[in-house]
mmCIF file of N, CA and C in Angstrom:
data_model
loop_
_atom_site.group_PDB
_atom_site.id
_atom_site.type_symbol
_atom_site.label_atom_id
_atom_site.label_comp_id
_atom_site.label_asym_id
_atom_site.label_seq_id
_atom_site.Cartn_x
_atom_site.Cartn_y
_atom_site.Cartn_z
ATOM 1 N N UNK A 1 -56.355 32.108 55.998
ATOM 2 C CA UNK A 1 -56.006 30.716 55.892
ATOM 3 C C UNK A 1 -55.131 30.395 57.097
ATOM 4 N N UNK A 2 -55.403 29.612 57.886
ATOM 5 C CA UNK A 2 -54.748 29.193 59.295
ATOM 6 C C UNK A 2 -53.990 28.242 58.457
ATOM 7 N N UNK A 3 -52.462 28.583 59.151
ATOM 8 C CA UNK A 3 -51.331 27.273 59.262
ATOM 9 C C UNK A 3 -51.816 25.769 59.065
ATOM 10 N N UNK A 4 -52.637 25.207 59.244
ATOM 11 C CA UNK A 4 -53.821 24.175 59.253
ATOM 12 C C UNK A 4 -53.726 24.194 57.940
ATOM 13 N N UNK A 5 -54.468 25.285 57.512
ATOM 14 C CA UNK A 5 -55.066 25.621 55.923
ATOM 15 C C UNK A 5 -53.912 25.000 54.817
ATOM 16 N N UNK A 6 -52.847 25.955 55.214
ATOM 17 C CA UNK A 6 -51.766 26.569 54.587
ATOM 18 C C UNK A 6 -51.272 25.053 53.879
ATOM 19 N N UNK A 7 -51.257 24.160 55.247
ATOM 20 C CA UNK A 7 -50.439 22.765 55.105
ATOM 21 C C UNK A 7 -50.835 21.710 54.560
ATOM 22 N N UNK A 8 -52.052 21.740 54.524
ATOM 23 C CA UNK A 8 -53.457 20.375 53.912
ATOM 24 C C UNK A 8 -52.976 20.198 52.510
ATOM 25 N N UNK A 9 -52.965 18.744 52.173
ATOM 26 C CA UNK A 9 -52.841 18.352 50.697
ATOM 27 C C UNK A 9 -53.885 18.497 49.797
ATOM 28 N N UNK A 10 -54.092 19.043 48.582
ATOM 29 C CA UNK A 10 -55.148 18.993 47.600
ATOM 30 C C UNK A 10 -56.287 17.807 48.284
ATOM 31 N N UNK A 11 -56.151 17.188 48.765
ATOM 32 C CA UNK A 11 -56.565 15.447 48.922
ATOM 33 C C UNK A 11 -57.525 15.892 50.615
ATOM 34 N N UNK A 12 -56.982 16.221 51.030
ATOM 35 C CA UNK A 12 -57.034 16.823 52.759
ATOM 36 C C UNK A 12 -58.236 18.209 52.387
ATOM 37 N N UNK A 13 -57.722 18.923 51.389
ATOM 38 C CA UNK A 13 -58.753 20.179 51.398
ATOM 39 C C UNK A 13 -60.130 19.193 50.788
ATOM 40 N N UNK A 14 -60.221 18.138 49.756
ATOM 41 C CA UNK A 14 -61.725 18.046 49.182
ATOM 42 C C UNK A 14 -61.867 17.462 50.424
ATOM 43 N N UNK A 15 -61.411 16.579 51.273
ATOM 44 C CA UNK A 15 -62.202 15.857 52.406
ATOM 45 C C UNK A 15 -62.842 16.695 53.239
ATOM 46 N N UNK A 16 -62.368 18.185 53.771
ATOM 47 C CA UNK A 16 -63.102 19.663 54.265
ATOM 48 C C UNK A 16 -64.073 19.625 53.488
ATOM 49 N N UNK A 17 -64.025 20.029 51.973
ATOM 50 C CA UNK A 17 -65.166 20.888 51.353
ATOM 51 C C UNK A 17 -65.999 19.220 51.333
ATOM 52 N N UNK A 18 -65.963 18.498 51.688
ATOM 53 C CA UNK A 18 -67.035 17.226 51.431
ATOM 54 C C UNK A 18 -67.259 17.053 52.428
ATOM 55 N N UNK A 19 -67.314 16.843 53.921
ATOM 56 C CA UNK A 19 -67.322 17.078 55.160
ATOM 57 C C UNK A 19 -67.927 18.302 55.249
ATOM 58 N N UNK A 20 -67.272 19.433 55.685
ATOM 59 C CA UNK A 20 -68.016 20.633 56.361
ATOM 60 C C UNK A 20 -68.661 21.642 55.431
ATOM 61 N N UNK A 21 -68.730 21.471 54.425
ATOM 62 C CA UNK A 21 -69.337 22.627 53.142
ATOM 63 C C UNK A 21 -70.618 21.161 52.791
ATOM 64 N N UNK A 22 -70.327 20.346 52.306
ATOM 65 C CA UNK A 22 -71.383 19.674 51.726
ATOM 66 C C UNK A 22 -71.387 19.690 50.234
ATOM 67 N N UNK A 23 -70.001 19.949 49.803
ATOM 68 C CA UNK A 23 -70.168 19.904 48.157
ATOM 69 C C UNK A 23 -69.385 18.763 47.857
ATOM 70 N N UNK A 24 -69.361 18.765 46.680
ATOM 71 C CA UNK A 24 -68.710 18.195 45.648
ATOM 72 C C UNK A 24 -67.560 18.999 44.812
ATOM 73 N N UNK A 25 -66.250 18.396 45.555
ATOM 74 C CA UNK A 25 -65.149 19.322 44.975
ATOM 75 C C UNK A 25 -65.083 18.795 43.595
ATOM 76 N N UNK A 26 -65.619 17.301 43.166
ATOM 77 C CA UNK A 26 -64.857 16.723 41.840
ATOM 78 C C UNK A 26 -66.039 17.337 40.995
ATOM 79 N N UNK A 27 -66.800 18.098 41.030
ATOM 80 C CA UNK A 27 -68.133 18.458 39.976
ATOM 81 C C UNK A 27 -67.864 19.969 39.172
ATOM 82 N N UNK A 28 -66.690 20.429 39.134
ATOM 83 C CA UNK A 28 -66.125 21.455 38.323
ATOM 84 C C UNK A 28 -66.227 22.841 38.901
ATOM 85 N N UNK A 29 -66.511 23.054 40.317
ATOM 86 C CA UNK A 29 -66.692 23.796 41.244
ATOM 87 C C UNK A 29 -64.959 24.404 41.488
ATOM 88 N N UNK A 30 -64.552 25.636 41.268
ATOM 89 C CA UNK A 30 -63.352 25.690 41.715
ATOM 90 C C UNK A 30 -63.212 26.403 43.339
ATOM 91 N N UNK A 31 -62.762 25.793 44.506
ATOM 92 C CA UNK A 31 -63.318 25.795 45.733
ATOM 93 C C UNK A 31 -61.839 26.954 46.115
ATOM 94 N N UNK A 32 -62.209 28.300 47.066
ATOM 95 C CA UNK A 32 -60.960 29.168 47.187
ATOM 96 C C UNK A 32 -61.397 28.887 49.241
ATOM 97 N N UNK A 33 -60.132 29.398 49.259
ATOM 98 C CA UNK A 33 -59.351 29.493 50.754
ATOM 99 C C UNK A 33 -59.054 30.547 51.353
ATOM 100 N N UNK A 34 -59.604 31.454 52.086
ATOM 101 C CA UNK A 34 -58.121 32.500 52.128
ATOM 102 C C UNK A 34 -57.993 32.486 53.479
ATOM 103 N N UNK A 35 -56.745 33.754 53.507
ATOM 104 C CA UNK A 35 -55.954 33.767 55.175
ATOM 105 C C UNK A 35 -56.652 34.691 55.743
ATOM 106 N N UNK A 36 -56.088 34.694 56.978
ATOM 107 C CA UNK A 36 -57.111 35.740 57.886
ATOM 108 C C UNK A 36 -57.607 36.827 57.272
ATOM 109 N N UNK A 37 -56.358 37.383 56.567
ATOM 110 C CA UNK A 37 -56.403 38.732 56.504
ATOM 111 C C UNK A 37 -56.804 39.121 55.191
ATOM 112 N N UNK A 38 -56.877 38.063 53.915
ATOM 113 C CA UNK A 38 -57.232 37.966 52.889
ATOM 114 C C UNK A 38 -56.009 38.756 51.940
ATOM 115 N N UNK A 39 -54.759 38.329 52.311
ATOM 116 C CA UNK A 39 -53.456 38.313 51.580
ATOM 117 C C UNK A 39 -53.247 37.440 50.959
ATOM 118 N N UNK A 40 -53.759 35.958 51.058
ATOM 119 C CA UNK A 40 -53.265 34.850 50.658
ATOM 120 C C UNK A 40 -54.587 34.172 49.741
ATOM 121 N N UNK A 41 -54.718 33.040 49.145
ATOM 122 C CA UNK A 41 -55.761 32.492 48.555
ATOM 123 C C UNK A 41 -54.921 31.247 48.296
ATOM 124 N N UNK A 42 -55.939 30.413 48.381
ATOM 125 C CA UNK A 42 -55.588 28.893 48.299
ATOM 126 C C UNK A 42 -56.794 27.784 47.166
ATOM 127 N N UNK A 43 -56.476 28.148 46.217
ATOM 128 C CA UNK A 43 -57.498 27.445 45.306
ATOM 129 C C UNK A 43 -57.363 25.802 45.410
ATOM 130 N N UNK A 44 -58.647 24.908 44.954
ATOM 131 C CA UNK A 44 -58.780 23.841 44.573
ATOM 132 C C UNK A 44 -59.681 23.514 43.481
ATOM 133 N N UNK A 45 -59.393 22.905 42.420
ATOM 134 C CA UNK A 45 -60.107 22.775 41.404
ATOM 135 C C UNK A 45 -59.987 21.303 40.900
ATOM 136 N N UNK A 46 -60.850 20.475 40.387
ATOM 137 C CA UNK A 46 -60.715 19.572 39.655
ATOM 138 C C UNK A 46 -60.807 19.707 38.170
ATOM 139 N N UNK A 47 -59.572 19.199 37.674
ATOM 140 C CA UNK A 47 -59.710 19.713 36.038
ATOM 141 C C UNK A 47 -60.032 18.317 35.444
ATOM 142 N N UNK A 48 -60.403 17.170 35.904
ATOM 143 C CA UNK A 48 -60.945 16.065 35.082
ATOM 144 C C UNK A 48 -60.139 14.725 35.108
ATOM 145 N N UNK A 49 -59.229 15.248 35.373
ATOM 146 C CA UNK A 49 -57.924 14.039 35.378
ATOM 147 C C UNK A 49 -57.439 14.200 36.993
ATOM 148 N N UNK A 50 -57.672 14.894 38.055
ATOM 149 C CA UNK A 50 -57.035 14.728 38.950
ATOM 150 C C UNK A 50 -57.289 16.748 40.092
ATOM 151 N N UNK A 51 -57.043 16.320 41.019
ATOM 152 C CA UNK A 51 -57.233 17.389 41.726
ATOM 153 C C UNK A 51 -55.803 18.680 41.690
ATOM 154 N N UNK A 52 -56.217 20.167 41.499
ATOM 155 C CA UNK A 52 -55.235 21.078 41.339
ATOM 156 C C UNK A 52 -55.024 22.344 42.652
ATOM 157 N N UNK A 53 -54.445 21.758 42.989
ATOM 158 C CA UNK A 53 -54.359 23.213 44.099
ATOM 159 C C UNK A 53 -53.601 24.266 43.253
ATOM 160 N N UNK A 54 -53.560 25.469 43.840
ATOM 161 C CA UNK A 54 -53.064 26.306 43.645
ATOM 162 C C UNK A 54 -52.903 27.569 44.085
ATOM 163 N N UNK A 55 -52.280 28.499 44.937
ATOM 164 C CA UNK A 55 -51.803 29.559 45.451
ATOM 165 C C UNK A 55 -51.699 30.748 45.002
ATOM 166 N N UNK A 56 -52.180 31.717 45.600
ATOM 167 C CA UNK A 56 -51.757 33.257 45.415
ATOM 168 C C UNK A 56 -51.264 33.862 46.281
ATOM 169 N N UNK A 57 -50.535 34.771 46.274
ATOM 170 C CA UNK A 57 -50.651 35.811 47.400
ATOM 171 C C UNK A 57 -50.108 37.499 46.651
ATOM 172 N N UNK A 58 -50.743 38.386 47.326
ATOM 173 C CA UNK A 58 -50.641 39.544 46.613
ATOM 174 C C UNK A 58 -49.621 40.662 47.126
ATOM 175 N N UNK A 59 -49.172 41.284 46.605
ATOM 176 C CA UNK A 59 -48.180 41.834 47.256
ATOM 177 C C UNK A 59 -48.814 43.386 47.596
ATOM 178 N N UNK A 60 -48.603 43.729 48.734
ATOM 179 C CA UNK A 60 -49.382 44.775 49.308
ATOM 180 C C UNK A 60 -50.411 44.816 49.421
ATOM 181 N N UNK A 61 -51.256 44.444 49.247
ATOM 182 C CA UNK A 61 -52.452 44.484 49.942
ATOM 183 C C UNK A 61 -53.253 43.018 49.560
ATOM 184 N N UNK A 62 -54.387 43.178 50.379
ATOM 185 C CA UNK A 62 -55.445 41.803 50.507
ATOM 186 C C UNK A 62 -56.248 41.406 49.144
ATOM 187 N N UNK A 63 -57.136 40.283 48.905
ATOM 188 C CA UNK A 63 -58.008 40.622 48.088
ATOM 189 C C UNK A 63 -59.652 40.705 48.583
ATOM 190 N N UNK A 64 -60.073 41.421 48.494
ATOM 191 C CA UNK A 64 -61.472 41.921 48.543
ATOM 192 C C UNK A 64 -62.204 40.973 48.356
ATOM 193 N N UNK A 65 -63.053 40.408 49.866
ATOM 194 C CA UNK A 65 -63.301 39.697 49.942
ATOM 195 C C UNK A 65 -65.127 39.218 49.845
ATOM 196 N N UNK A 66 -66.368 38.959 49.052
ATOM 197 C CA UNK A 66 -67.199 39.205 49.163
ATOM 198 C C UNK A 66 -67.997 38.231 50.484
ATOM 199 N N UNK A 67 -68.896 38.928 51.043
ATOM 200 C CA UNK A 67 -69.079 38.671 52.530
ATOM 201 C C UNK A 67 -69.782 36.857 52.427
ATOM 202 N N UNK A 68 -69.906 36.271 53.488
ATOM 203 C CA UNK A 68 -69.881 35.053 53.879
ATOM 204 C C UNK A 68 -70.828 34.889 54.634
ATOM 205 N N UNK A 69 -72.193 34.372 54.476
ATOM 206 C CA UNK A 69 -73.198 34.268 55.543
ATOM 207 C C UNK A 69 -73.170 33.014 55.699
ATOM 208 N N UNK A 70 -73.121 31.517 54.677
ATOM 209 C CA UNK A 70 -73.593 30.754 54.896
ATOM 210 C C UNK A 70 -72.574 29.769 54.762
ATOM 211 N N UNK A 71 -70.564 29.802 55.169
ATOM 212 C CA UNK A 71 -69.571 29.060 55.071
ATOM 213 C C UNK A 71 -69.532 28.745 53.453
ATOM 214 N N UNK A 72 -69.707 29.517 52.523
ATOM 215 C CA UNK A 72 -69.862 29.408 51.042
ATOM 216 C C UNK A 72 -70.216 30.755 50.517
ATOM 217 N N UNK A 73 -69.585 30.745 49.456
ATOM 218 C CA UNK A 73 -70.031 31.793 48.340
ATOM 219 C C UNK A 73 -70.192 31.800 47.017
ATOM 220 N N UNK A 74 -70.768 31.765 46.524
ATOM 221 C CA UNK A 74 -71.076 31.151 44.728
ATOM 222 C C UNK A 74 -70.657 32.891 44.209
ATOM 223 N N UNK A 75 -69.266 32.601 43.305
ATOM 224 C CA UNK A 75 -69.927 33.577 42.023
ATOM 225 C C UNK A 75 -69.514 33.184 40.977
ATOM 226 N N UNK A 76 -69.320 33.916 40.186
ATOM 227 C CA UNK A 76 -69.815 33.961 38.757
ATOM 228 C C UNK A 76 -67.778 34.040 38.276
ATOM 229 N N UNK A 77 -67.895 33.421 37.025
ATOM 230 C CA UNK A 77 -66.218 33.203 36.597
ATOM 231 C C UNK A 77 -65.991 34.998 36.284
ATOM 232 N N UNK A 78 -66.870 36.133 35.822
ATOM 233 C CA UNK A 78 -66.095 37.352 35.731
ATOM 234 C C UNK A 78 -65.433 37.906 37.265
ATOM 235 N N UNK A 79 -66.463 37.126 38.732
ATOM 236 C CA UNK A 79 -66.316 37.610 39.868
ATOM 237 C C UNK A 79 -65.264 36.807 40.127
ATOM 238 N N UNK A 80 -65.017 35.927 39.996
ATOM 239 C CA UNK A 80 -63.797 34.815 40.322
ATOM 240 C C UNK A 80 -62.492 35.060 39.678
ATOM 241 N N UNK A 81 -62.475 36.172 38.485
ATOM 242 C CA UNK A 81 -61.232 36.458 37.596
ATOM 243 C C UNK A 81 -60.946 37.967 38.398
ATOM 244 N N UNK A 82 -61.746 38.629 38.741
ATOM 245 C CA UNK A 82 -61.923 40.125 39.522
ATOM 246 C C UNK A 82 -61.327 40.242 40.844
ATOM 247 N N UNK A 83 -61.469 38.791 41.648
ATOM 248 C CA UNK A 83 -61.187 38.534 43.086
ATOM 249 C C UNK A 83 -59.920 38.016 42.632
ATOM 250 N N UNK A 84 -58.758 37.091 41.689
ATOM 251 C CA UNK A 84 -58.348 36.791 41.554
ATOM 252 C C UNK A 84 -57.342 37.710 41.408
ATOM 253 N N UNK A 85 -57.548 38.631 39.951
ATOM 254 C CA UNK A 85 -56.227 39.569 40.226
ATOM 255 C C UNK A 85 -56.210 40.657 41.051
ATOM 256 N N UNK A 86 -57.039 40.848 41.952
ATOM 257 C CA UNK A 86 -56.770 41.210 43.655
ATOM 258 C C UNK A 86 -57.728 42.847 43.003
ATOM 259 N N UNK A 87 -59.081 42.612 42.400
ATOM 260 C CA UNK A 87 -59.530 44.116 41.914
ATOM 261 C C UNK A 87 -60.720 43.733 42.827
ATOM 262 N N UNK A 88 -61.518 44.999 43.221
ATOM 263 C CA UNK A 88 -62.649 45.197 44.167
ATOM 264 C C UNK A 88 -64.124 44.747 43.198
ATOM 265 N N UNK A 89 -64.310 44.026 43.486
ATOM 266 C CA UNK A 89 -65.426 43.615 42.344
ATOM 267 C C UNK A 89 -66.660 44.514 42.810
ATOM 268 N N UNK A 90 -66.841 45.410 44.176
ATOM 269 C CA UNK A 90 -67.408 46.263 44.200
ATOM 270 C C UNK A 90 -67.570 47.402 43.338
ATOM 271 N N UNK A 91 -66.247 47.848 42.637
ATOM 272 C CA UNK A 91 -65.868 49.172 42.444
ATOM 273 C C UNK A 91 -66.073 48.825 40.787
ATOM 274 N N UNK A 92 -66.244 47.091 40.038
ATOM 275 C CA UNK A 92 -66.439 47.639 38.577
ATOM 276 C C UNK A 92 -67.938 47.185 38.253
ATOM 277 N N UNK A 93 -67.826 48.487 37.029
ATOM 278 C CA UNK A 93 -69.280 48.776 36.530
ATOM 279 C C UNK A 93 -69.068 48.100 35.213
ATOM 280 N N UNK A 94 -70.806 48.237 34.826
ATOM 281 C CA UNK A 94 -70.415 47.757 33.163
ATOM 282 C C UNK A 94 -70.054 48.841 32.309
ATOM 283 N N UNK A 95 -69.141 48.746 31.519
ATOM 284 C CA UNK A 95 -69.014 49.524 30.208
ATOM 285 C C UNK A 95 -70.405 50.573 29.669
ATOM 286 N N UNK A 96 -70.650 51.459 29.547
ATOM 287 C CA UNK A 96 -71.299 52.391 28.679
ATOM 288 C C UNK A 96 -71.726 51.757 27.328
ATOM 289 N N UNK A 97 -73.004 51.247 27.185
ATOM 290 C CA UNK A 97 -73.768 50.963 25.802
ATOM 291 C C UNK A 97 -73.780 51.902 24.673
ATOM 292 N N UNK A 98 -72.754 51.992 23.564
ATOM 293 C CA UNK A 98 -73.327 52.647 22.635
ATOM 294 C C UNK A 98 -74.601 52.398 21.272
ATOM 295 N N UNK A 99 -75.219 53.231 21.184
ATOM 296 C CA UNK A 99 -76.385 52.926 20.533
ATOM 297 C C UNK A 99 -76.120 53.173 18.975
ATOM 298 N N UNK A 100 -75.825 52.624 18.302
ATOM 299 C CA UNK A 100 -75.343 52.614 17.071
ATOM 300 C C UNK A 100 -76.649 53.173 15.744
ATOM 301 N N UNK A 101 -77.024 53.952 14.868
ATOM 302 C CA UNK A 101 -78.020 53.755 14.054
ATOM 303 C C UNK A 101 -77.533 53.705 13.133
ATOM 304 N N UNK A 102 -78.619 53.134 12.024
ATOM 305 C CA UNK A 102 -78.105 52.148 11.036
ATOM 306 C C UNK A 102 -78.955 53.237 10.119
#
């Protein structure tokens, strides 16, 4: 997240993601930010009544960042809770199925 980034009002970031992404920040999309180095994260979300920024940053290390081909990345709310508390969404598997008989 460049100094730029860092400083933009909730108001300033949807005019970016509506401008240079091509979305729709007010359509329940929660839109993330991060800093160079992927220490920092800069969320935007619309919760219905009004626009929410909101901030992270992790202490010691970055969060794991999944790669970027097309200035966007769609995932999924378990990948968005995984990237959030700073875990490698590479590294988790699913749980072991037990097969129960009846």
């Amino acid at each position: 997240m460049s100094p730029r980034i860092r400083s933009i009002s909730a108001r300033g970031l949807a005019t970016i993601v509506s401008s240079a992404l091509e979305l729709d920040p007010f359509r329940g999309a929660i839109i993330i930010f991060h800093s160079k180095r992927a220490a920092r994260l800069k969320l935007l979300l619309w919760d219905g009544t009004g626009t929410v920024p909101v901030q992270k940053r992790l202490k010691g290390k970055g969060f794991v960042w999944p790669a970027v081909r097309q200035g966007a990345v769609q995932m999924t709310y378990t990948q968005f809770e995984a990237l959030f508390e700073g875990l490698d969404r590479r590294r988790i598997t699913a749980g072991r199925q037990i097969r129960r008989s009846l």
